[in-house]
Amino acid sequence: MATIPLGIKTQTQKLCNLYKRAIRNLESYYDRRHVFRFQAVLLRERFDKIAALQDQREFNQRLQEEEDSLFAIIHPIPKKFPLSPGGVAYARVVTPPDWVLDYWHPLEKAQYPEYFKRREERKKEFVALWEKEFGKDEPKDKHH
């Protein structure tokens, strides 16, 4: 799903965004840390020269050249962080819903007496609040 840009980006923001994408692309190409760092230093030097430019037209031209060069060498299988969308561990650990605790065996609940005592009190408070706001459930509304 595409996002709608809500504001105008400054020169600095455009340059930083492009630099970050270029660094991430380098990370995809170089798995050895020292080789990656060497390439990153060379890349930073190029971007520092662009940032030092005073002429707007030349800045935009150099920025577009860097954008085109990044597009030309973009990695076919970019590195993704494991917990990020598209990563191997994204949404792997699912937090179970609260109702699962209602089906615990009494011996399991006995291992955490304070927690379940407080939980039952909060459930009663929630039911009272619900009935106050929406009224009591009628037996004809029950499905089971």
Short mmCIF file of the C-alpha atoms (twelve columns), coordinates in Angstrom:
data_MODEL
# 
_entry.id   MODEL 
# 
loop_
_atom_site.group_PDB 
_atom_site.id 
_atom_site.type_symbol 
_atom_site.label_atom_id 
_atom_site.label_alt_id 
_atom_site.label_comp_id 
_atom_site.label_asym_id 
_atom_site.label_seq_id 
_atom_site.Cartn_x 
_atom_site.Cartn_y 
_atom_site.Cartn_z 
_atom_site.pdbx_PDB_model_num 
ATOM 1   C CA . MET A 1   0.000   0.000   0.000   1 
ATOM 2   C CA . ALA A 2   1.418   3.342   -1.026  1 
ATOM 3   C CA . THR A 3   1.743   6.183   1.409   1 
ATOM 4   C CA . ILE A 4   0.865   9.763   0.705   1 
ATOM 5   C CA . PRO A 5   3.657   12.231  1.437   1 
ATOM 6   C CA . LEU A 6   2.294   14.678  3.985   1 
ATOM 7   C CA . GLY A 7   5.038   17.263  3.837   1 
ATOM 8   C CA . ILE A 8   7.833   18.660  1.785   1 
ATOM 9   C CA . LYS A 9   11.234  17.134  2.500   1 
ATOM 10  C CA . THR A 10  14.201  19.398  2.945   1 
ATOM 11  C CA . GLN A 11  17.506  18.908  1.144   1 
ATOM 12  C CA . THR A 12  19.045  17.447  4.272   1 
ATOM 13  C CA . GLN A 13  16.209  14.963  4.709   1 
ATOM 14  C CA . LYS A 14  16.476  13.846  1.092   1 
ATOM 15  C CA . LEU A 15  20.231  13.425  1.404   1 
ATOM 16  C CA . CYS A 16  19.974  11.494  4.692   1 
ATOM 17  C CA . ASN A 17  17.262  9.244   3.285   1 
ATOM 18  C CA . LEU A 18  19.355  8.439   0.228   1 
ATOM 19  C CA . TYR A 19  22.450  7.857   2.379   1 
ATOM 20  C CA . LYS A 20  20.597  5.409   4.610   1 
ATOM 21  C CA . ARG A 21  19.259  3.482   1.615   1 
ATOM 22  C CA . ALA A 22  22.763  3.370   0.113   1 
ATOM 23  C CA . ILE A 23  24.260  2.099   3.400   1 
ATOM 24  C CA . ARG A 24  21.583  -0.609  3.657   1 
ATOM 25  C CA . ASN A 25  22.383  -1.600  0.088   1 
ATOM 26  C CA . LEU A 26  26.084  -1.886  0.969   1 
ATOM 27  C CA . GLU A 27  25.167  -4.090  3.958   1 
ATOM 28  C CA . SER A 28  23.411  -6.432  1.547   1 
ATOM 29  C CA . TYR A 29  26.480  -6.723  -0.668  1 
ATOM 30  C CA . TYR A 30  29.271  -7.033  1.901   1 
ATOM 31  C CA . ASP A 31  29.014  -9.626  4.655   1 
ATOM 32  C CA . ARG A 32  32.528  -8.996  6.003   1 
ATOM 33  C CA . ARG A 33  32.416  -6.110  8.449   1 
ATOM 34  C CA . HIS A 34  35.788  -4.575  7.591   1 
ATOM 35  C CA . VAL A 35  35.029  -4.579  3.852   1 
ATOM 36  C CA . PHE A 36  31.620  -3.024  4.496   1 
ATOM 37  C CA . ARG A 37  33.130  -0.309  6.723   1 
ATOM 38  C CA . PHE A 38  35.693  0.589   4.049   1 
ATOM 39  C CA . GLN A 39  32.961  0.951   1.430   1 
ATOM 40  C CA . ALA A 40  30.791  2.910   3.899   1 
ATOM 41  C CA . VAL A 41  33.612  5.396   4.528   1 
ATOM 42  C CA . LEU A 42  34.031  5.926   0.788   1 
ATOM 43  C CA . LEU A 43  30.281  6.420   0.435   1 
ATOM 44  C CA . ARG A 44  30.226  8.877   3.335   1 
ATOM 45  C CA . GLU A 45  32.972  10.896  1.677   1 
ATOM 46  C CA . ARG A 46  30.871  11.215  -1.490  1 
ATOM 47  C CA . PHE A 47  27.816  12.281  0.487   1 
ATOM 48  C CA . ASP A 48  29.781  14.799  2.555   1 
ATOM 49  C CA . LYS A 49  30.914  16.461  -0.664  1 
ATOM 50  C CA . ILE A 50  27.297  16.707  -1.800  1 
ATOM 51  C CA . ALA A 51  26.207  18.105  1.577   1 
ATOM 52  C CA . ALA A 52  28.872  20.826  1.355   1 
ATOM 53  C CA . LEU A 53  27.525  22.148  -1.946  1 
ATOM 54  C CA . GLN A 54  26.003  25.638  -1.771  1 
ATOM 55  C CA . ASP A 55  24.465  25.761  -5.249  1 
ATOM 56  C CA . GLN A 56  20.905  24.372  -5.207  1 
ATOM 57  C CA . ARG A 57  20.956  23.300  -8.844  1 
ATOM 58  C CA . GLU A 58  24.241  21.421  -8.519  1 
ATOM 59  C CA . PHE A 59  23.058  19.830  -5.249  1 
ATOM 60  C CA . ASN A 60  19.908  18.510  -6.937  1 
ATOM 61  C CA . GLN A 61  21.902  17.276  -9.920  1 
ATOM 62  C CA . ARG A 62  24.415  15.387  -7.738  1 
ATOM 63  C CA . LEU A 63  21.596  14.013  -5.589  1 
ATOM 64  C CA . GLN A 64  19.851  12.710  -8.708  1 
ATOM 65  C CA . GLU A 65  23.119  11.158  -9.937  1 
ATOM 66  C CA . GLU A 66  23.539  9.333   -6.624  1 
ATOM 67  C CA . GLU A 67  19.902  8.232   -6.775  1 
ATOM 68  C CA . ASP A 68  20.458  6.822   -10.271 1 
ATOM 69  C CA . SER A 69  23.703  5.091   -9.276  1 
ATOM 70  C CA . LEU A 70  21.961  3.481   -6.291  1 
ATOM 71  C CA . PHE A 71  19.146  2.304   -8.545  1 
ATOM 72  C CA . ALA A 72  21.689  0.796   -10.937 1 
ATOM 73  C CA . ILE A 73  23.452  -1.246  -8.235  1 
ATOM 74  C CA . ILE A 74  20.517  -2.110  -5.977  1 
ATOM 75  C CA . HIS A 75  20.879  -5.588  -4.465  1 
ATOM 76  C CA . PRO A 76  18.450  -8.182  -5.902  1 
ATOM 77  C CA . ILE A 77  17.844  -9.762  -2.482  1 
ATOM 78  C CA . PRO A 78  18.186  -6.979  0.090   1 
ATOM 79  C CA . LYS A 79  19.058  -7.800  3.676   1 
ATOM 80  C CA . LYS A 80  16.052  -7.648  5.982   1 
ATOM 81  C CA . PHE A 81  16.057  -7.555  9.735   1 
ATOM 82  C CA . PRO A 82  14.507  -10.705 11.226  1 
ATOM 83  C CA . LEU A 83  11.707  -8.987  13.157  1 
ATOM 84  C CA . SER A 84  10.886  -6.451  10.426  1 
ATOM 85  C CA . PRO A 85  8.086   -7.050  7.904   1 
ATOM 86  C CA . GLY A 86  9.505   -9.438  5.333   1 
ATOM 87  C CA . GLY A 87  12.030  -10.818 7.818   1 
ATOM 88  C CA . VAL A 88  12.210  -14.499 8.740   1 
ATOM 89  C CA . ALA A 89  10.910  -13.991 12.291  1 
ATOM 90  C CA . TYR A 90  8.242   -11.345 11.591  1 
ATOM 91  C CA . ALA A 91  5.078   -12.080 13.600  1 
ATOM 92  C CA . ARG A 92  6.485   -15.446 14.616  1 
ATOM 93  C CA . VAL A 93  5.709   -15.029 18.303  1 
ATOM 94  C CA . VAL A 94  2.005   -14.406 18.639  1 
ATOM 95  C CA . THR A 95  0.747   -13.000 21.926  1 
ATOM 96  C CA . PRO A 96  -2.175  -15.181 22.991  1 
ATOM 97  C CA . PRO A 97  -5.470  -13.423 23.693  1 
ATOM 98  C CA . ASP A 98  -6.650  -12.930 27.264  1 
ATOM 99  C CA . TRP A 99  -9.480  -15.475 27.084  1 
ATOM 100 C CA . VAL A 100 -6.932  -18.310 26.841  1 
ATOM 101 C CA . LEU A 101 -6.252  -17.904 30.564  1 
ATOM 102 C CA . ASP A 102 -9.892  -18.742 31.315  1 
ATOM 103 C CA . TYR A 103 -9.268  -22.279 30.072  1 
ATOM 104 C CA . TRP A 104 -6.262  -22.984 32.268  1 
ATOM 105 C CA . HIS A 105 -6.597  -25.982 34.581  1 
ATOM 106 C CA . PRO A 106 -7.159  -25.096 38.267  1 
ATOM 107 C CA . LEU A 107 -3.792  -26.648 39.131  1 
ATOM 108 C CA . GLU A 108 -2.118  -24.297 36.662  1 
ATOM 109 C CA . LYS A 109 -3.995  -21.332 38.118  1 
ATOM 110 C CA . ALA A 110 -2.922  -22.389 41.620  1 
ATOM 111 C CA . GLN A 111 0.697   -21.714 40.671  1 
ATOM 112 C CA . TYR A 112 -0.101  -17.975 40.328  1 
ATOM 113 C CA . PRO A 113 -2.738  -17.267 43.012  1 
ATOM 114 C CA . GLU A 114 -2.176  -13.495 43.356  1 
ATOM 115 C CA . TYR A 115 -2.336  -12.913 39.618  1 
ATOM 116 C CA . PHE A 116 -5.548  -14.868 39.109  1 
ATOM 117 C CA . LYS A 117 -7.177  -13.315 42.194  1 
ATOM 118 C CA . ARG A 118 -6.466  -9.836  40.802  1 
ATOM 119 C CA . ARG A 119 -7.573  -10.968 37.346  1 
ATOM 120 C CA . GLU A 120 -10.931 -12.219 38.638  1 
ATOM 121 C CA . GLU A 121 -11.482 -8.914  40.457  1 
ATOM 122 C CA . ARG A 122 -10.725 -6.971  37.291  1 
ATOM 123 C CA . LYS A 123 -13.035 -9.206  35.259  1 
ATOM 124 C CA . LYS A 124 -15.869 -8.518  37.733  1 
ATOM 125 C CA . GLU A 125 -15.179 -4.779  37.509  1 
ATOM 126 C CA . PHE A 126 -15.175 -4.960  33.724  1 
ATOM 127 C CA . VAL A 127 -18.463 -6.904  33.636  1 
ATOM 128 C CA . ALA A 128 -20.052 -4.384  36.018  1 
ATOM 129 C CA . LEU A 129 -18.855 -1.506  33.829  1 
ATOM 130 C CA . TRP A 130 -20.160 -3.276  30.718  1 
ATOM 131 C CA . GLU A 131 -23.576 -3.909  32.282  1 
ATOM 132 C CA . LYS A 132 -23.759 -0.309  33.459  1 
ATOM 133 C CA . GLU A 133 -23.011 0.978   29.975  1 
ATOM 134 C CA . PHE A 134 -24.815 -1.551  27.762  1 
ATOM 135 C CA . GLY A 135 -27.230 -3.380  30.083  1 
ATOM 136 C CA . LYS A 136 -27.361 -6.998  31.212  1 
ATOM 137 C CA . ASP A 137 -27.235 -9.894  28.787  1 
ATOM 138 C CA . GLU A 138 -30.558 -11.592 28.229  1 
ATOM 139 C CA . PRO A 139 -30.714 -15.401 28.051  1 
ATOM 140 C CA . LYS A 140 -32.287 -15.264 24.576  1 
ATOM 141 C CA . ASP A 141 -29.120 -13.551 23.291  1 
ATOM 142 C CA . LYS A 142 -26.937 -16.480 24.340  1 
ATOM 143 C CA . HIS A 143 -25.729 -18.773 21.571  1 
ATOM 144 C CA . HIS A 144 -24.891 -21.828 23.663  1 
# 
